[in-house]
PDB file of C-alpha atoms and ligand atoms in Angstrom:
ATOM      1  CA  GLN A   1      24.979  -5.203  -6.842  1.00  0.00           C
ATOM      2  CA  ASN A   2      23.715  -8.786  -6.981  1.00  0.00           C
ATOM      3  CA  SER A   3      20.936  -9.045  -9.775  1.00  0.00           C
ATOM      4  CA  GLN A   4      19.085 -11.655  -7.482  1.00  0.00           C
ATOM      5  CA  ASP A   5      18.260  -8.592  -5.453  1.00  0.00           C
ATOM      6  CA  GLY A   6      16.673  -6.603  -8.188  1.00  0.00           C
ATOM      7  CA  ILE A   7      17.026  -3.312 -10.061  1.00  0.00           C
ATOM      8  CA  ALA A   8      17.147  -0.455  -7.521  1.00  0.00           C
ATOM      9  CA  TRP A   9      14.361   1.963  -8.323  1.00  0.00           C
ATOM     10  CA  ALA A  10      16.465   4.811  -8.680  1.00  0.00           C
ATOM     11  CA  GLN A  11      15.774   9.025  -8.224  1.00  0.00           C
ATOM     12  CA  GLU A  12      15.735   9.635 -11.872  1.00  0.00           C
ATOM     13  CA  MET A  13      13.050   6.575 -12.544  1.00  0.00           C
ATOM     14  CA  VAL A  14      10.648   8.302  -9.979  1.00  0.00           C
ATOM     15  CA  ARG A  15      10.907  11.715 -11.694  1.00  0.00           C
ATOM     16  CA  ARG A  16      10.344  10.093 -15.058  1.00  0.00           C
ATOM     17  CA  THR A  17       7.294   8.251 -13.805  1.00  0.00           C
ATOM     18  CA  LEU A  18       5.464  10.449 -11.224  1.00  0.00           C
ATOM     19  CA  PRO A  19       2.271  11.651 -13.010  1.00  0.00           C
ATOM     20  CA  GLU A  20       1.192  15.376 -13.645  1.00  0.00           C
ATOM     21  CA  ARG A  21      -2.351  16.461 -12.253  1.00  0.00           C
ATOM     22  CA  ALA A  22      -3.618  18.450 -15.308  1.00  0.00           C
ATOM     23  CA  GLN A  23      -4.730  21.840 -14.883  1.00  0.00           C
ATOM     24  CA  ASP A  24      -8.108  20.988 -16.311  1.00  0.00           C
ATOM     25  CA  SER A  25      -8.701  17.872 -14.229  1.00  0.00           C
ATOM     26  CA  HIS A  26     -11.556  17.129 -11.793  1.00  0.00           C
ATOM     27  CA  LYS A  27     -11.981  14.562  -9.090  1.00  0.00           C
ATOM     28  CA  GLY A  28     -13.700  11.903 -11.282  1.00  0.00           C
ATOM     29  CA  VAL A  29     -10.464  11.614 -13.311  1.00  0.00           C
ATOM     30  CA  PHE A  30      -8.427  10.231 -10.299  1.00  0.00           C
ATOM     31  CA  GLY A  31     -11.586   8.027  -9.156  1.00  0.00           C
ATOM     32  CA  THR A  32     -12.675   6.881  -6.154  1.00  0.00           C
ATOM     33  CA  ALA A  33     -10.665   4.647  -4.132  1.00  0.00           C
ATOM     34  CA  LEU A  34     -11.886   1.985  -1.351  1.00  0.00           C
ATOM     35  CA  LEU A  35      -9.867   1.571   1.882  1.00  0.00           C
ATOM     36  CA  VAL A  36     -11.312  -1.420   3.983  1.00  0.00           C
ATOM     37  CA  ALA A  37      -9.411  -0.712   7.243  1.00  0.00           C
ATOM     38  CA  GLY A  38      -9.314  -0.416  10.978  1.00  0.00           C
ATOM     39  CA  GLY A  39     -11.062  -2.990  13.309  1.00  0.00           C
ATOM     40  CA  PRO A  40     -12.800  -1.861  16.702  1.00  0.00           C
ATOM     41  CA  ASP A  41      -9.263  -2.273  18.475  1.00  0.00           C
ATOM     42  CA  MET A  42      -7.340  -0.943  15.860  1.00  0.00           C
ATOM     43  CA  PRO A  43      -9.141   2.193  14.561  1.00  0.00           C
ATOM     44  CA  GLY A  44      -5.865   3.934  14.073  1.00  0.00           C
ATOM     45  CA  ALA A  45      -4.807   1.964  11.339  1.00  0.00           C
ATOM     46  CA  ALA A  46      -7.822   3.323   9.378  1.00  0.00           C
ATOM     47  CA  LEU A  47      -6.748   6.849  10.322  1.00  0.00           C
ATOM     48  CA  ILE A  48      -2.916   6.361   9.320  1.00  0.00           C
ATOM     49  CA  SER A  49      -3.737   4.382   5.997  1.00  0.00           C
ATOM     50  CA  GLY A  50      -6.532   6.943   5.119  1.00  0.00           C
ATOM     51  CA  LEU A  51      -4.225   9.984   5.747  1.00  0.00           C
ATOM     52  CA  GLY A  52      -1.858   8.232   3.399  1.00  0.00           C
ATOM     53  CA  ALA A  53      -4.365   7.977   0.715  1.00  0.00           C
ATOM     54  CA  LEU A  54      -5.650  11.431   0.931  1.00  0.00           C
ATOM     55  CA  THR A  55      -2.214  12.954   0.687  1.00  0.00           C
ATOM     56  CA  SER A  56      -1.295  10.269  -2.669  1.00  0.00           C
ATOM     57  CA  GLY A  57      -3.433  11.672  -5.281  1.00  0.00           C
ATOM     58  CA  VAL A  58      -7.130  10.088  -4.933  1.00  0.00           C
ATOM     59  CA  GLY A  59      -9.932  11.898  -6.477  1.00  0.00           C
ATOM     60  CA  LYS A  60     -12.069  10.578  -3.613  1.00  0.00           C
ATOM     61  CA  LEU A  61     -11.685   8.067  -0.564  1.00  0.00           C
ATOM     62  CA  GLU A  62     -14.282   5.960   0.972  1.00  0.00           C
ATOM     63  CA  ILE A  63     -13.183   4.074   4.170  1.00  0.00           C
ATOM     64  CA  GLY A  64     -14.952   1.081   4.837  1.00  0.00           C
ATOM     65  CA  THR A  65     -14.945   0.171   8.531  1.00  0.00           C
ATOM     66  CA  TYR A  66     -16.899  -0.377  11.625  1.00  0.00           C
ATOM     67  CA  ARG A  67     -19.438   2.357  13.068  1.00  0.00           C
ATOM     68  CA  GLU A  68     -17.725   3.150  16.022  1.00  0.00           C
ATOM     69  CA  THR A  69     -14.304   3.396  14.018  1.00  0.00           C
ATOM     70  CA  ILE A  70     -15.945   5.871  11.878  1.00  0.00           C
ATOM     71  CA  ARG A  71     -16.860   7.768  14.976  1.00  0.00           C
ATOM     72  CA  SER A  72     -13.397   7.886  16.101  1.00  0.00           C
ATOM     73  CA  ILE A  73     -11.595   8.937  13.085  1.00  0.00           C
ATOM     74  CA  ALA A  74     -14.093  10.934  11.244  1.00  0.00           C
ATOM     75  CA  HIS A  75     -12.853  14.421  12.449  1.00  0.00           C
ATOM     76  CA  ALA A  76      -9.044  13.575  11.713  1.00  0.00           C
ATOM     77  CA  ALA A  77      -9.778  12.115   7.940  1.00  0.00           C
ATOM     78  CA  ALA A  78     -12.638  14.720   7.190  1.00  0.00           C
ATOM     79  CA  GLU A  79     -11.859  14.616   3.633  1.00  0.00           C
ATOM     80  CA  ALA A  80     -13.118  10.846   3.271  1.00  0.00           C
ATOM     81  CA  THR A  81     -16.312   9.442   3.205  1.00  0.00           C
ATOM     82  CA  TYR A  82     -17.256   6.293   4.993  1.00  0.00           C
ATOM     83  CA  VAL A  83     -18.768   2.663   4.383  1.00  0.00           C
ATOM     84  CA  PRO A  84     -20.077   1.383   7.769  1.00  0.00           C
ATOM     85  CA  ASP A  85     -20.116  -2.070   8.478  1.00  0.00           C
ATOM     86  CA  ALA A  86     -17.808  -2.537   5.066  1.00  0.00           C
ATOM     87  CA  LEU A  87     -16.635  -6.285   5.541  1.00  0.00           C
ATOM     88  CA  ILE A  88     -20.119  -7.432   6.161  1.00  0.00           C
ATOM     89  CA  HIS A  89     -21.596  -5.633   3.154  1.00  0.00           C
ATOM     90  CA  ILE A  90     -18.805  -6.679   0.925  1.00  0.00           C
ATOM     91  CA  ALA A  91     -19.178 -10.248   1.862  1.00  0.00           C
ATOM     92  CA  ASN A  92     -22.770 -10.485   1.179  1.00  0.00           C
ATOM     93  CA  GLY A  93     -22.331  -8.570  -2.158  1.00  0.00           C
ATOM     94  CA  THR A  94     -24.674  -5.882  -0.952  1.00  0.00           C
ATOM     95  CA  HIS A  95     -21.836  -3.125  -1.457  1.00  0.00           C
ATOM     96  CA  SER A  96     -21.129  -2.622  -5.322  1.00  0.00           C
ATOM     97  CA  LEU A  97     -17.533  -2.545  -5.979  1.00  0.00           C
ATOM     98  CA  THR A  98     -17.809  -1.499  -9.493  1.00  0.00           C
ATOM     99  CA  SER A  99     -17.131   2.199  -9.277  1.00  0.00           C
ATOM    100  CA  TYR A 100     -13.808   1.958  -7.642  1.00  0.00           C
ATOM    101  CA  LYS A 101     -10.853   2.729  -9.226  1.00  0.00           C
ATOM    102  CA  ALA A 102      -8.556   0.798  -6.894  1.00  0.00           C
ATOM    103  CA  ILE A 103      -9.165  -0.913  -3.530  1.00  0.00           C
ATOM    104  CA  ALA A 104      -6.861  -1.735  -0.492  1.00  0.00           C
ATOM    105  CA  CYS A 105      -7.921  -4.183   2.496  1.00  0.00           C
ATOM    106  CA  GLY A 106      -6.135  -5.015   5.670  1.00  0.00           C
ATOM    107  CA  PRO A 107      -4.651  -2.467   7.759  1.00  0.00           C
ATOM    108  CA  GLY A 108      -5.998  -2.975  11.465  1.00  0.00           C
ATOM    109  CA  VAL A 109      -8.401  -5.813   9.971  1.00  0.00           C
ATOM    110  CA  VAL A 110      -8.791  -8.994  11.862  1.00  0.00           C
ATOM    111  CA  PRO A 111      -8.018 -12.154   9.896  1.00  0.00           C
ATOM    112  CA  ASP A 112     -11.372 -14.051  10.604  1.00  0.00           C
ATOM    113  CA  ALA A 113     -14.050 -15.745   8.652  1.00  0.00           C
ATOM    114  CA  LEU A 114     -15.655 -12.326   7.667  1.00  0.00           C
ATOM    115  CA  THR A 115     -12.757 -10.963   6.538  1.00  0.00           C
ATOM    116  CA  GLU A 116     -12.067 -13.906   4.364  1.00  0.00           C
ATOM    117  CA  ALA A 117     -15.370 -13.805   2.795  1.00  0.00           C
ATOM    118  CA  ALA A 118     -14.881  -9.958   2.141  1.00  0.00           C
ATOM    119  CA  ILE A 119     -11.542 -10.795   0.212  1.00  0.00           C
ATOM    120  CA  ASP A 120     -13.051 -13.097  -1.865  1.00  0.00           C
ATOM    121  CA  SER A 121     -15.498 -10.856  -3.125  1.00  0.00           C
ATOM    122  CA  LEU A 122     -12.882  -8.197  -3.337  1.00  0.00           C
ATOM    123  CA  LEU A 123     -10.783 -10.639  -5.656  1.00  0.00           C
ATOM    124  CA  LYS A 124     -13.481 -10.843  -8.063  1.00  0.00           C
ATOM    125  CA  SER A 125     -13.691  -6.842  -8.593  1.00  0.00           C
ATOM    126  CA  SER A 126     -11.996  -5.380 -11.540  1.00  0.00           C
ATOM    127  CA  ALA A 127     -10.042  -2.863  -9.879  1.00  0.00           C
ATOM    128  CA  PRO A 128      -6.361  -3.165  -8.782  1.00  0.00           C
ATOM    129  CA  LEU A 129      -6.493  -4.538  -5.135  1.00  0.00           C
ATOM    130  CA  ILE A 130      -3.727  -4.181  -2.523  1.00  0.00           C
ATOM    131  CA  LEU A 131      -4.023  -6.954   0.464  1.00  0.00           C
ATOM    132  CA  ASP A 132      -2.153  -5.876   3.730  1.00  0.00           C
ATOM    133  CA  ALA A 133      -1.611  -6.798   7.270  1.00  0.00           C
ATOM    134  CA  GLY A 134      -5.187  -8.821   8.315  1.00  0.00           C
ATOM    135  CA  ALA A 135      -6.105  -9.374   4.754  1.00  0.00           C
ATOM    136  CA  LEU A 136      -2.960 -11.536   4.292  1.00  0.00           C
ATOM    137  CA  SER A 137      -3.320 -15.254   4.847  1.00  0.00           C
ATOM    138  CA  GLU A 138      -2.498 -18.396   3.117  1.00  0.00           C
ATOM    139  CA  ARG A 139      -4.924 -18.695   0.100  1.00  0.00           C
ATOM    140  CA  SER A 140      -5.527 -19.759  -3.442  1.00  0.00           C
ATOM    141  CA  TYR A 141      -5.423 -16.700  -5.966  1.00  0.00           C
ATOM    142  CA  ALA A 142      -7.749 -17.221  -9.040  1.00  0.00           C
ATOM    143  CA  LYS A 143      -6.332 -15.440 -11.973  1.00  0.00           C
ATOM    144  CA  ARG A 144      -7.947 -11.809 -12.194  1.00  0.00           C
ATOM    145  CA  SER A 145      -7.798  -9.061 -14.890  1.00  0.00           C
ATOM    146  CA  ALA A 146      -6.786  -6.424 -12.758  1.00  0.00           C
ATOM    147  CA  PRO A 147      -3.470  -6.129 -10.595  1.00  0.00           C
ATOM    148  CA  LEU A 148      -3.135  -7.801  -7.296  1.00  0.00           C
ATOM    149  CA  ILE A 149      -0.543  -6.477  -4.929  1.00  0.00           C
ATOM    150  CA  LEU A 150       0.119  -8.002  -1.479  1.00  0.00           C
ATOM    151  CA  THR A 151       2.357  -6.050   0.771  1.00  0.00           C
ATOM    152  CA  PRO A 152       3.697  -8.321   3.582  1.00  0.00           C
ATOM    153  CA  HIS A 153       6.623  -7.826   6.076  1.00  0.00           C
ATOM    154  CA  ALA A 154       9.102 -10.881   6.447  1.00  0.00           C
ATOM    155  CA  GLY A 155       6.518 -12.517   9.046  1.00  0.00           C
ATOM    156  CA  GLU A 156       3.371 -12.322   6.989  1.00  0.00           C
ATOM    157  CA  PHE A 157       5.173 -13.325   4.055  1.00  0.00           C
ATOM    158  CA  SER A 158       6.183 -16.601   5.702  1.00  0.00           C
ATOM    159  CA  ARG A 159       2.744 -17.065   6.795  1.00  0.00           C
ATOM    160  CA  ILE A 160       1.196 -16.716   3.362  1.00  0.00           C
ATOM    161  CA  SER A 161       4.362 -18.353   1.379  1.00  0.00           C
ATOM    162  CA  GLY A 162       5.519 -21.215   3.567  1.00  0.00           C
ATOM    163  CA  TYR A 163       9.011 -19.958   3.377  1.00  0.00           C
ATOM    164  CA  SER A 164      10.854 -19.879   6.530  1.00  0.00           C
ATOM    165  CA  THR A 165      11.886 -16.662   7.972  1.00  0.00           C
ATOM    166  CA  GLY A 166      15.356 -17.847   7.211  1.00  0.00           C
ATOM    167  CA  GLN A 167      14.912 -18.383   3.664  1.00  0.00           C
ATOM    168  CA  ILE A 168      13.264 -14.869   3.358  1.00  0.00           C
ATOM    169  CA  ALA A 169      16.117 -13.016   5.207  1.00  0.00           C
ATOM    170  CA  GLU A 170      18.750 -14.939   3.002  1.00  0.00           C
ATOM    171  CA  SER A 171      17.477 -14.390  -0.498  1.00  0.00           C
ATOM    172  CA  PRO A 172      14.124 -12.093  -0.245  1.00  0.00           C
ATOM    173  CA  GLY A 173      14.470 -11.428  -3.864  1.00  0.00           C
ATOM    174  CA  PRO A 174      14.325 -14.917  -5.323  1.00  0.00           C
ATOM    175  CA  CYS A 175      11.675 -15.929  -2.525  1.00  0.00           C
ATOM    176  CA  ALA A 176       9.308 -12.916  -3.528  1.00  0.00           C
ATOM    177  CA  SER A 177       9.877 -13.304  -7.174  1.00  0.00           C
ATOM    178  CA  ALA A 178       9.036 -17.203  -7.043  1.00  0.00           C
ATOM    179  CA  PHE A 179       5.920 -16.495  -5.132  1.00  0.00           C
ATOM    180  CA  ALA A 180       4.872 -13.507  -7.634  1.00  0.00           C
ATOM    181  CA  THR A 181       5.468 -15.440 -10.621  1.00  0.00           C
ATOM    182  CA  GLU A 182       3.565 -18.555  -9.435  1.00  0.00           C
ATOM    183  CA  HIS A 183       0.594 -16.826  -8.314  1.00  0.00           C
ATOM    184  CA  HIS A 184       0.614 -14.103 -10.810  1.00  0.00           C
ATOM    185  CA  LEU A 185       0.435 -11.389  -8.372  1.00  0.00           C
ATOM    186  CA  THR A 186       2.760  -8.808  -7.072  1.00  0.00           C
ATOM    187  CA  VAL A 187       4.545  -8.970  -3.686  1.00  0.00           C
ATOM    188  CA  VAL A 188       6.129  -5.899  -1.962  1.00  0.00           C
ATOM    189  CA  LEU A 189       7.954  -7.751   0.726  1.00  0.00           C
ATOM    190  CA  LYS A 190       8.645  -5.145   3.379  1.00  0.00           C
ATOM    191  CA  GLY A 191      11.682  -4.694   5.480  1.00  0.00           C
ATOM    192  CA  PRO A 192      15.127  -2.385   5.817  1.00  0.00           C
ATOM    193  CA  ARG A 193      15.388  -2.980   1.869  1.00  0.00           C
ATOM    194  CA  THR A 194      11.897  -3.578   0.665  1.00  0.00           C
ATOM    195  CA  THR A 195      11.816  -5.835  -2.362  1.00  0.00           C
ATOM    196  CA  ILE A 196       9.196  -5.677  -5.272  1.00  0.00           C
ATOM    197  CA  ALA A 197       8.656  -8.625  -7.262  1.00  0.00           C
ATOM    198  CA  PHE A 198       6.209  -8.575 -10.296  1.00  0.00           C
ATOM    199  CA  PRO A 199       4.460 -11.403 -11.605  1.00  0.00           C
ATOM    200  CA  ASP A 200       6.226 -11.225 -14.859  1.00  0.00           C
ATOM    201  CA  GLY A 201       9.558 -11.981 -12.759  1.00  0.00           C
ATOM    202  CA  GLU A 202      10.651  -8.355 -13.037  1.00  0.00           C
ATOM    203  CA  LEU A 203      12.397  -7.441  -9.575  1.00  0.00           C
ATOM    204  CA  TYR A 204      13.161  -3.964  -7.718  1.00  0.00           C
ATOM    205  CA  ARG A 205      14.536  -2.881  -4.760  1.00  0.00           C
ATOM    206  CA  ASN A 206      13.873   0.208  -3.007  1.00  0.00           C
ATOM    207  CA  PRO A 207      16.724   2.444  -1.935  1.00  0.00           C
ATOM    208  CA  THR A 208      15.207   4.576   0.329  1.00  0.00           C
ATOM    209  CA  GLY A 209      13.932   4.407   4.288  1.00  0.00           C
ATOM    210  CA  ASN A 210      15.341   4.233   7.499  1.00  0.00           C
ATOM    211  CA  ALA A 211      14.769   2.764  11.054  1.00  0.00           C
ATOM    212  CA  ALA A 212      12.622   5.532  11.699  1.00  0.00           C
ATOM    213  CA  LEU A 213      10.124   3.449  10.024  1.00  0.00           C
ATOM    214  CA  ALA A 214      10.647   0.401  12.272  1.00  0.00           C
ATOM    215  CA  LYS A 215       7.764   0.981  14.529  1.00  0.00           C
ATOM    216  CA  GLY A 216       3.929   0.353  14.289  1.00  0.00           C
ATOM    217  CA  GLY A 217       1.632   2.179  11.671  1.00  0.00           C
ATOM    218  CA  THR A 218       4.329   2.899   8.942  1.00  0.00           C
ATOM    219  CA  GLY A 219       3.005  -0.157   6.956  1.00  0.00           C
ATOM    220  CA  ASP A 220      -0.390   0.931   7.436  1.00  0.00           C
ATOM    221  CA  MET A 221       0.569   4.626   5.886  1.00  0.00           C
ATOM    222  CA  LEU A 222       2.313   2.596   3.072  1.00  0.00           C
ATOM    223  CA  THR A 223      -0.818   0.842   2.400  1.00  0.00           C
ATOM    224  CA  GLY A 224      -2.666   4.046   1.866  1.00  0.00           C
ATOM    225  CA  MET A 225      -0.161   5.886   0.110  1.00  0.00           C
ATOM    226  CA  MET A 226      -0.168   3.042  -2.840  1.00  0.00           C
ATOM    227  CA  LEU A 227      -3.801   3.164  -2.930  1.00  0.00           C
ATOM    228  CA  GLY A 228      -3.766   6.890  -3.621  1.00  0.00           C
ATOM    229  CA  MET A 229      -1.099   6.718  -6.255  1.00  0.00           C
ATOM    230  CA  LEU A 230      -2.897   3.792  -8.177  1.00  0.00           C
ATOM    231  CA  CYS A 231      -5.583   6.522  -8.642  1.00  0.00           C
ATOM    232  CA  CYS A 232      -3.476   9.081  -9.972  1.00  0.00           C
ATOM    233  CA  HIS A 233      -0.787   7.018 -12.058  1.00  0.00           C
ATOM    234  CA  GLU A 234      -1.409   5.546 -15.291  1.00  0.00           C
ATOM    235  CA  ASN A 235       0.945   2.702 -14.820  1.00  0.00           C
ATOM    236  CA  TRP A 236       0.185   0.464 -11.743  1.00  0.00           C
ATOM    237  CA  ARG A 237       3.730  -0.474 -11.717  1.00  0.00           C
ATOM    238  CA  HIS A 238       5.078   2.829 -11.265  1.00  0.00           C
ATOM    239  CA  ALA A 239       2.403   3.666  -8.669  1.00  0.00           C
ATOM    240  CA  VAL A 240       3.574   0.538  -6.719  1.00  0.00           C
ATOM    241  CA  LEU A 241       7.170   1.327  -6.988  1.00  0.00           C
ATOM    242  CA  ASN A 242       6.742   5.101  -6.383  1.00  0.00           C
ATOM    243  CA  ALA A 243       4.874   4.824  -3.254  1.00  0.00           C
ATOM    244  CA  VAL A 244       7.355   2.533  -1.686  1.00  0.00           C
ATOM    245  CA  TYR A 245      10.069   4.822  -3.035  1.00  0.00           C
ATOM    246  CA  LEU A 246       8.500   8.099  -1.398  1.00  0.00           C
ATOM    247  CA  HIS A 247       7.401   6.563   1.948  1.00  0.00           C
ATOM    248  CA  GLY A 248      11.071   5.959   2.453  1.00  0.00           C
ATOM    249  CA  ALA A 249      12.079   9.497   1.357  1.00  0.00           C
ATOM    250  CA  CYS A 250       9.717  11.053   3.809  1.00  0.00           C
ATOM    251  CA  ALA A 251      11.356   8.945   6.533  1.00  0.00           C
ATOM    252  CA  ASP A 252      14.917   9.818   5.009  1.00  0.00           C
ATOM    253  CA  GLU A 253      13.793  13.655   5.132  1.00  0.00           C
ATOM    254  CA  PHE A 254      12.629  13.456   8.872  1.00  0.00           C
ATOM    255  CA  ILE A 255      15.878  12.217  10.213  1.00  0.00           C
ATOM    256  CA  LYS A 256      18.037  14.912   8.185  1.00  0.00           C
ATOM    257  CA  THR A 257      16.751  17.189  11.305  1.00  0.00           C
ATOM    258  CA  ARG A 258      15.357  14.976  13.755  1.00  0.00           C
ATOM    259  CA  SER A 259      15.858  11.630  15.569  1.00  0.00           C
ATOM    260  CA  PRO A 260      14.517   8.532  14.069  1.00  0.00           C
ATOM    261  CA  HIS A 261      13.250   7.471  17.547  1.00  0.00           C
ATOM    262  CA  THR A 262      10.668  10.202  17.434  1.00  0.00           C
ATOM    263  CA  MET A 263       8.812   9.856  14.101  1.00  0.00           C
ATOM    264  CA  LEU A 264       5.265   9.045  13.973  1.00  0.00           C
ATOM    265  CA  ALA A 265       3.667   7.301  10.913  1.00  0.00           C
ATOM    266  CA  ARG A 266       1.698  10.381  10.514  1.00  0.00           C
ATOM    267  CA  ASP A 267       4.683  12.223   9.978  1.00  0.00           C
ATOM    268  CA  ILE A 268       5.163  10.812   6.551  1.00  0.00           C
ATOM    269  CA  ALA A 269       1.827  12.052   5.283  1.00  0.00           C
ATOM    270  CA  ARG A 270       2.886  15.424   6.728  1.00  0.00           C
ATOM    271  CA  LEU A 271       6.420  15.382   4.907  1.00  0.00           C
ATOM    272  CA  LEU A 272       5.099  13.836   1.754  1.00  0.00           C
ATOM    273  CA  PRO A 273       3.818  17.178  -0.124  1.00  0.00           C
ATOM    274  CA  GLU A 274       7.439  18.772  -0.095  1.00  0.00           C
ATOM    275  CA  VAL A 275       9.217  15.249  -0.698  1.00  0.00           C
ATOM    276  CA  TRP A 276       6.799  14.494  -3.792  1.00  0.00           C
ATOM    277  CA  LYS A 277       7.393  17.968  -5.079  1.00  0.00           C
ATOM    278  CA  ARG A 278      11.287  17.559  -5.356  1.00  0.00           C
ATOM    279  CA  PHE A 279      10.560  14.766  -7.801  1.00  0.00           C
ATOM    280  CA  GLU A 280       7.862  16.308  -9.911  1.00  0.00           C
TER     281      GLU A 280
HETATM  282  N1  APR B   1      14.651   0.573   7.445  1.00  0.00           N
HETATM  283  C1  APR B   1      13.671   0.922   6.369  1.00  0.00           C
HETATM  284  N2  APR B   1      12.442   0.681   6.357  1.00  0.00           N
HETATM  285  C2  APR B   1      11.927   0.108   7.535  1.00  0.00           C
HETATM  286  C3  APR B   1      12.829  -0.363   8.593  1.00  0.00           C
HETATM  287  C4  APR B   1      14.146  -0.106   8.517  1.00  0.00           C
HETATM  288  N3  APR B   1      14.974  -0.525   9.616  1.00  0.00           N
HETATM  289  N4  APR B   1      12.177  -1.078   9.285  1.00  0.00           N
HETATM  290  C5  APR B   1      10.643  -1.199   8.812  1.00  0.00           C
HETATM  291  N5  APR B   1      10.540  -0.421   7.612  1.00  0.00           N
HETATM  292  C6  APR B   1       9.533  -0.143   6.721  1.00  0.00           C
HETATM  293  C7  APR B   1       9.060  -1.183   6.138  1.00  0.00           C
HETATM  294  O1  APR B   1       9.753  -1.710   4.774  1.00  0.00           O
HETATM  295  C8  APR B   1       7.809  -1.083   5.799  1.00  0.00           C
HETATM  296  O2  APR B   1       7.398  -0.133   4.852  1.00  0.00           O
HETATM  297  O3  APR B   1       8.326   0.363   7.493  1.00  0.00           O
HETATM  298  C9  APR B   1       7.209  -0.667   7.161  1.00  0.00           C
HETATM  299  C10 APR B   1       6.628  -1.365   8.420  1.00  0.00           C
HETATM  300  O4  APR B   1       5.580  -2.073   7.794  1.00  0.00           O
HETATM  301  P1  APR B   1       4.865  -3.308   8.919  1.00  0.00           P
HETATM  302  O5  APR B   1       5.879  -4.112   9.018  1.00  0.00           O
HETATM  303  O6  APR B   1       3.776  -3.570   8.268  1.00  0.00           O
HETATM  304  O7  APR B   1       4.437  -2.549  10.162  1.00  0.00           O
HETATM  305  P2  APR B   1       3.081  -2.049  10.723  1.00  0.00           P
HETATM  306  O8  APR B   1       2.549  -0.693  10.276  1.00  0.00           O
HETATM  307  O9  APR B   1       3.173  -1.959  12.280  1.00  0.00           O
HETATM  308  O10 APR B   1       1.924  -2.769  10.328  1.00  0.00           O
HETATM  309  C11 APR B   1       0.685  -2.784  11.007  1.00  0.00           C
HETATM  310  O11 APR B   1       0.100  -4.802  10.160  1.00  0.00           O
HETATM  311  O12 APR B   1       1.974  -5.987   9.532  1.00  0.00           O
HETATM  312  C12 APR B   1       0.798  -5.668  10.513  1.00  0.00           C
HETATM  313  O13 APR B   1       1.635  -6.637  12.648  1.00  0.00           O
HETATM  314  C13 APR B   1       1.746  -5.592  11.741  1.00  0.00           C
HETATM  315  O14 APR B   1      -0.685  -5.393  12.928  1.00  0.00           O
HETATM  316  C14 APR B   1       0.414  -4.531  12.576  1.00  0.00           C
HETATM  317  C15 APR B   1       0.043  -3.642  11.498  1.00  0.00           C
HETATM  318 MG1   MG B   2       1.694  -4.057   8.585  1.00  0.00          MG
END
């Protein structure tokens, strides 16, 4: 394969890098993740990404969302706790971010001034931060000590980077890598073959996944899974790569016996326990 496409993150690498859950561990070892997701019209995004995080190794999960969203999803994500009106409190600095092991923001979030103000606060935190969907905008990125991970699809990447969708389709690796190194962040450029570009220029491509993923909600699931994996992996790069790999591997497992037309984003979290186990 062309080196411009990056190194394939292969099965053996997943096997070597998935973490153990030590027998004597407790939830504090894995830490608390904060997931800011789910606008009033998109409560499902908070649920789907929440399920992704809950099945991917967190110690505890807090979902920051709207009061009405909490009411509509709490029964289905019963293991999580909730931060009502999270965007407002984060933007105002009235919700402390110091205790989180990792943070993700974006699924189902409306890209408005309040979201931007909240992201400014999130960027100042010292936790690894994933920005997705509604949290992806054209902005400047001050250098931060903890990793910053953007998870755009090609349309979102075009919007934040200024590359045309044509350029991105033609050379996803070089586009993602140039943006990642210039802004000192990680780009997970999603698509039929997801490209992962790290700030030091290291470039990977993901070999798993299929068209069962070509439907709404699967990206939200990935964001949640990545958040959970950041909590249980020691090496954050391995967390990013393994989340993308296992997300695709679950879809591959689904279509062994079922039509790709019929997979729900939620099915990924349902299949993950068995798929993950195969690589442990
Ligand atoms: N083959 C393999 N993987 C695929 C394929 C395919 N043909 N099509 C999509 N995928 C994978 C992508 O790699 C990615 O991991 O499915 C996921 C889709 O993610 P998104 O494009 O973010 O989709 P979605 O879940 O609908 O996003 C939800 O965020 O991006 C916004 O506008 C979007 O509001 C929507 C929300
Ligand atoms: Mg998306």
